[in-house]
């Protein structure tokens, strides 16, 4: 079984430490949720793991199947099985979803190998049907003029097609109304299984009503300060983040 | 508010030169060719007499050339509005005429081996078999190969090299020659008129619609060379033709000059589509004058893709001379490091209810510079004219540059004019997003650029859109620091 291990990770933005010694192991098949107040470093964690150039890892390590990914380019990390569902997905004008995904899959093939076009479309349409996405969607430019819900569904579709081992889902619930949240959650649940490890990053408990996690971690000031099962999320919802802050202050 | 611990960080502006080590494409090779005819280096009256005599031209042509040479000498370099880089052209170091003969071959078998292998390497014979109605392949000053499919020739279509056409069809040639672009139009049209050689001549008789494109390929092989082809296309009433040209040259350390003049005449109700995909080496000065004359209900469409060259100055135009005539310029320019694409369009409205459209997209990579210059002229006495101009620029790096100089002169009240311009940038976040999906940085940039031009490329014939995509991929390859 495959695992992603985050070991005592420290991340800076410029000179400012944001993530301050975070450790977490996610096995394939598990769903972990990280919750925490604004500005605690949740999004920084996911972008640093994916290799965004604005984030500097000052110490610690991230390994997939025992191999460090920190000296790899973002695209190499992606091809090693890492997927980041963005909080704010970028728009790519003029590039259709069908062409984009095809290029992404093509990039995973060896030299001289060519993607089989009819097989590709068959797979694409099957995934779209499973995620209840209109087929017209494929000819639209990636995220260009999409609503919040459409952007998030587009992320889930990409995840379905690229079949990562590990998915970091950054605030997938942000900007969604209740219907969109349900549709997106159904999509994630559909992809959930023994071959996918998920890290759900969220601010609100409500997402976890739809995607029920195996583990819940509370992040505060760049660290995980509390871990538990799904009941921790409910406790947090009831007591608020101040409860965690007070508990920490008491220590 | 959503949780946004997205950072505000300063981006490092001191980016590494993004286009180091670029592979300047398939065109970068040359063969050692023995030229039978060589006008030597530098330009004077003897050069012109030599060119005219080897071509066995009629006296009026020699006279035309000599007059043009005087105009060329009298005109200053247009550096008061254009780049000072023009001053680096040394007219005394250029070779003005090189050929192996003045009569092109009708079959590839007859073409001399060293020239044939050039065109085979560029894929011309293959394209001809696949989808073309006729091909003209110019090697330095003259066409090495020229052929038109029998079926098309039977319809009365004339497609040949300008050198031959001046001998065989002087009556049609002379009637329109220099009428759309007068010799004195600019310094480089005068230079071309003095030393022109090669280029295509096309005549399509009334009502004939040529189903497949005619293609010309212009190849520069020699160093320090100047290529001055002259193309004249006349499409008679109600007839239609699509003409495509491709250009390449090897990469030499010294500069090469390409200075063509292209004149189009679309008579009543005729349609001309002229497509250029140029891929010049980065030492080529590409200074070309292109203009069409559209009579009543006629339509002229320029599709112009400018990739490569050191400096390109090209503003395809249409003179809308007849009522309801339509003109269109669609241009794509990609300026890589060290290159300047100074391109645009000219639309001269000269009749009522004429319509013009200009869509220009430019991409600047690294320290590449793209300039758009447009002229739209609608005089006071006309009624019901329309123009739509759209210029979009894409900047790949923080040190890339783009300038836009649209000049739209509209007099009179009864016209509709629309102008839109935009500048966008390929952001670090967009590239990161694509990389996160598994694309390399170069693949991501290439995809962003292809996306930017996608709506235009879709209008191209398939073979050319594939070619353009391949060229963009090659330009973006290794374009990352």
mmCIF file with all atom_site columns, N, CA and C in Angstrom, chain A residues 121-144:
data_model
loop_
_atom_site.group_PDB
_atom_site.id
_atom_site.type_symbol
_atom_site.label_atom_id
_atom_site.label_alt_id
_atom_site.label_comp_id
_atom_site.label_asym_id
_atom_site.label_entity_id
_atom_site.label_seq_id
_atom_site.pdbx_PDB_ins_code
_atom_site.Cartn_x
_atom_site.Cartn_y
_atom_site.Cartn_z
_atom_site.occupancy
_atom_site.B_iso_or_equiv
_atom_site.pdbx_formal_charge
_atom_site.auth_seq_id
_atom_site.auth_comp_id
_atom_site.auth_asym_id
_atom_site.auth_atom_id
_atom_site.pdbx_PDB_model_num
ATOM 1  N N  . UNK A 1 121 ? -11.854 9.556  -25.227 1.00 0.00 ? 121 UNK A N  1
ATOM 2  C CA . UNK A 1 121 ? -13.186 10.163 -25.143 1.00 0.00 ? 121 UNK A CA 1
ATOM 3  C C  . UNK A 1 121 ? -14.198 9.251  -24.449 1.00 0.00 ? 121 UNK A C  1
ATOM 4  N N  . UNK A 1 122 ? -14.033 7.954  -24.666 1.00 0.00 ? 122 UNK A N  1
ATOM 5  C CA . UNK A 1 122 ? -14.911 6.992  -24.004 1.00 0.00 ? 122 UNK A CA 1
ATOM 6  C C  . UNK A 1 122 ? -14.779 7.126  -22.482 1.00 0.00 ? 122 UNK A C  1
ATOM 7  N N  . UNK A 1 123 ? -13.520 7.203  -22.043 1.00 0.00 ? 123 UNK A N  1
ATOM 8  C CA . UNK A 1 123 ? -13.256 7.317  -20.618 1.00 0.00 ? 123 UNK A CA 1
ATOM 9  C C  . UNK A 1 123 ? -13.780 8.650  -20.075 1.00 0.00 ? 123 UNK A C  1
ATOM 10 N N  . UNK A 1 124 ? -13.517 9.704  -20.848 1.00 0.00 ? 124 UNK A N  1
ATOM 11 C CA . UNK A 1 124 ? -13.940 11.041 -20.424 1.00 0.00 ? 124 UNK A CA 1
ATOM 12 C C  . UNK A 1 124 ? -15.456 11.100 -20.252 1.00 0.00 ? 124 UNK A C  1
ATOM 13 N N  . UNK A 1 125 ? -16.177 10.582 -21.243 1.00 0.00 ? 125 UNK A N  1
ATOM 14 C CA . UNK A 1 125 ? -17.637 10.636 -21.169 1.00 0.00 ? 125 UNK A CA 1
ATOM 15 C C  . UNK A 1 125 ? -18.168 9.757  -20.039 1.00 0.00 ? 125 UNK A C  1
ATOM 16 N N  . UNK A 1 126 ? -17.505 8.618  -19.814 1.00 0.00 ? 126 UNK A N  1
ATOM 17 C CA . UNK A 1 126 ? -17.943 7.746  -18.724 1.00 0.00 ? 126 UNK A CA 1
ATOM 18 C C  . UNK A 1 126 ? -17.799 8.452  -17.379 1.00 0.00 ? 126 UNK A C  1
ATOM 19 N N  . UNK A 1 127 ? -16.651 9.131  -17.185 1.00 0.00 ? 127 UNK A N  1
ATOM 20 C CA . UNK A 1 127 ? -16.441 9.848  -15.927 1.00 0.00 ? 127 UNK A CA 1
ATOM 21 C C  . UNK A 1 127 ? -17.439 11.001 -15.783 1.00 0.00 ? 127 UNK A C  1
ATOM 22 N N  . UNK A 1 128 ? -17.711 11.664 -16.902 1.00 0.00 ? 128 UNK A N  1
ATOM 23 C CA . UNK A 1 128 ? -18.642 12.790 -16.854 1.00 0.00 ? 128 UNK A CA 1
ATOM 24 C C  . UNK A 1 128 ? -20.043 12.309 -16.503 1.00 0.00 ? 128 UNK A C  1
ATOM 25 N N  . UNK A 1 129 ? -20.423 11.189 -17.093 1.00 0.00 ? 129 UNK A N  1
ATOM 26 C CA . UNK A 1 129 ? -21.742 10.637 -16.771 1.00 0.00 ? 129 UNK A CA 1
ATOM 27 C C  . UNK A 1 129 ? -21.816 10.286 -15.291 1.00 0.00 ? 129 UNK A C  1
ATOM 28 N N  . UNK A 1 130 ? -20.745 9.656  -14.780 1.00 0.00 ? 130 UNK A N  1
ATOM 29 C CA . UNK A 1 130 ? -20.731 9.256  -13.380 1.00 0.00 ? 130 UNK A CA 1
ATOM 30 C C  . UNK A 1 130 ? -20.806 10.476 -12.458 1.00 0.00 ? 130 UNK A C  1
ATOM 31 N N  . UNK A 1 131 ? -20.202 11.586 -12.883 1.00 0.00 ? 131 UNK A N  1
ATOM 32 C CA . UNK A 1 131 ? -20.216 12.797 -12.064 1.00 0.00 ? 131 UNK A CA 1
ATOM 33 C C  . UNK A 1 131 ? -21.395 13.718 -12.424 1.00 0.00 ? 131 UNK A C  1
ATOM 34 N N  . UNK A 1 132 ? -22.252 13.224 -13.299 1.00 0.00 ? 132 UNK A N  1
ATOM 35 C CA . UNK A 1 132 ? -23.436 13.974 -13.754 1.00 0.00 ? 132 UNK A CA 1
ATOM 36 C C  . UNK A 1 132 ? -23.058 15.341 -14.331 1.00 0.00 ? 132 UNK A C  1
ATOM 37 N N  . UNK A 1 133 ? -22.043 15.331 -15.183 1.00 0.00 ? 133 UNK A N  1
ATOM 38 C CA . UNK A 1 133 ? -21.615 16.573 -15.837 1.00 0.00 ? 133 UNK A CA 1
ATOM 39 C C  . UNK A 1 133 ? -22.058 16.516 -17.300 1.00 0.00 ? 133 UNK A C  1
ATOM 40 N N  . UNK A 1 134 ? -22.671 17.584 -17.750 1.00 0.00 ? 134 UNK A N  1
ATOM 41 C CA . UNK A 1 134 ? -23.135 17.682 -19.130 1.00 0.00 ? 134 UNK A CA 1
ATOM 42 C C  . UNK A 1 134 ? -21.952 17.549 -20.087 1.00 0.00 ? 134 UNK A C  1
ATOM 43 N N  . UNK A 1 135 ? -22.142 16.781 -21.158 1.00 0.00 ? 135 UNK A N  1
ATOM 44 C CA . UNK A 1 135 ? -21.039 16.550 -22.100 1.00 0.00 ? 135 UNK A CA 1
ATOM 45 C C  . UNK A 1 135 ? -20.589 17.809 -22.829 1.00 0.00 ? 135 UNK A C  1
ATOM 46 N N  . UNK A 1 136 ? -21.461 18.800 -22.884 1.00 0.00 ? 136 UNK A N  1
ATOM 47 C CA . UNK A 1 136 ? -21.091 20.068 -23.531 1.00 0.00 ? 136 UNK A CA 1
ATOM 48 C C  . UNK A 1 136 ? -19.915 20.741 -22.808 1.00 0.00 ? 136 UNK A C  1
ATOM 49 N N  . UNK A 1 137 ? -19.780 20.377 -21.551 1.00 0.00 ? 137 UNK A N  1
ATOM 50 C CA . UNK A 1 137 ? -18.742 20.929 -20.697 1.00 0.00 ? 137 UNK A CA 1
ATOM 51 C C  . UNK A 1 137 ? -17.342 20.784 -21.313 1.00 0.00 ? 137 UNK A C  1
ATOM 52 N N  . UNK A 1 138 ? -17.112 19.679 -22.021 1.00 0.00 ? 138 UNK A N  1
ATOM 53 C CA . UNK A 1 138 ? -15.764 19.378 -22.526 1.00 0.00 ? 138 UNK A CA 1
ATOM 54 C C  . UNK A 1 138 ? -15.257 20.393 -23.544 1.00 0.00 ? 138 UNK A C  1
ATOM 55 N N  . UNK A 1 139 ? -16.169 21.078 -24.242 1.00 0.00 ? 139 UNK A N  1
ATOM 56 C CA . UNK A 1 139 ? -15.710 22.006 -25.271 1.00 0.00 ? 139 UNK A CA 1
ATOM 57 C C  . UNK A 1 139 ? -15.565 23.422 -24.740 1.00 0.00 ? 139 UNK A C  1
ATOM 58 N N  . UNK A 1 140 ? -15.804 23.592 -23.435 1.00 0.00 ? 140 UNK A N  1
ATOM 59 C CA . UNK A 1 140 ? -15.582 24.916 -22.841 1.00 0.00 ? 140 UNK A CA 1
ATOM 60 C C  . UNK A 1 140 ? -14.128 25.034 -22.386 1.00 0.00 ? 140 UNK A C  1
ATOM 61 N N  . UNK A 1 141 ? -13.618 26.273 -22.429 1.00 0.00 ? 141 UNK A N  1
ATOM 62 C CA . UNK A 1 141 ? -12.242 26.502 -22.004 1.00 0.00 ? 141 UNK A CA 1
ATOM 63 C C  . UNK A 1 141 ? -12.145 26.319 -20.493 1.00 0.00 ? 141 UNK A C  1
ATOM 64 N N  . UNK A 1 142 ? -11.046 25.747 -20.040 1.00 0.00 ? 142 UNK A N  1
ATOM 65 C CA . UNK A 1 142 ? -10.854 25.369 -18.643 1.00 0.00 ? 142 UNK A CA 1
ATOM 66 C C  . UNK A 1 142 ? -11.110 26.552 -17.701 1.00 0.00 ? 142 UNK A C  1
ATOM 67 N N  . UNK A 1 143 ? -12.144 26.422 -16.895 1.00 0.00 ? 143 UNK A N  1
ATOM 68 C CA . UNK A 1 143 ? -12.507 27.391 -15.841 1.00 0.00 ? 143 UNK A CA 1
ATOM 69 C C  . UNK A 1 143 ? -12.860 28.788 -16.344 1.00 0.00 ? 143 UNK A C  1
ATOM 70 N N  . UNK A 1 144 ? -12.841 28.995 -17.658 1.00 0.00 ? 144 UNK A N  1
ATOM 71 C CA . UNK A 1 144 ? -13.034 30.337 -18.204 1.00 0.00 ? 144 UNK A CA 1
ATOM 72 C C  . UNK A 1 144 ? -14.509 30.729 -18.102 1.00 0.00 ? 144 UNK A C  1
#
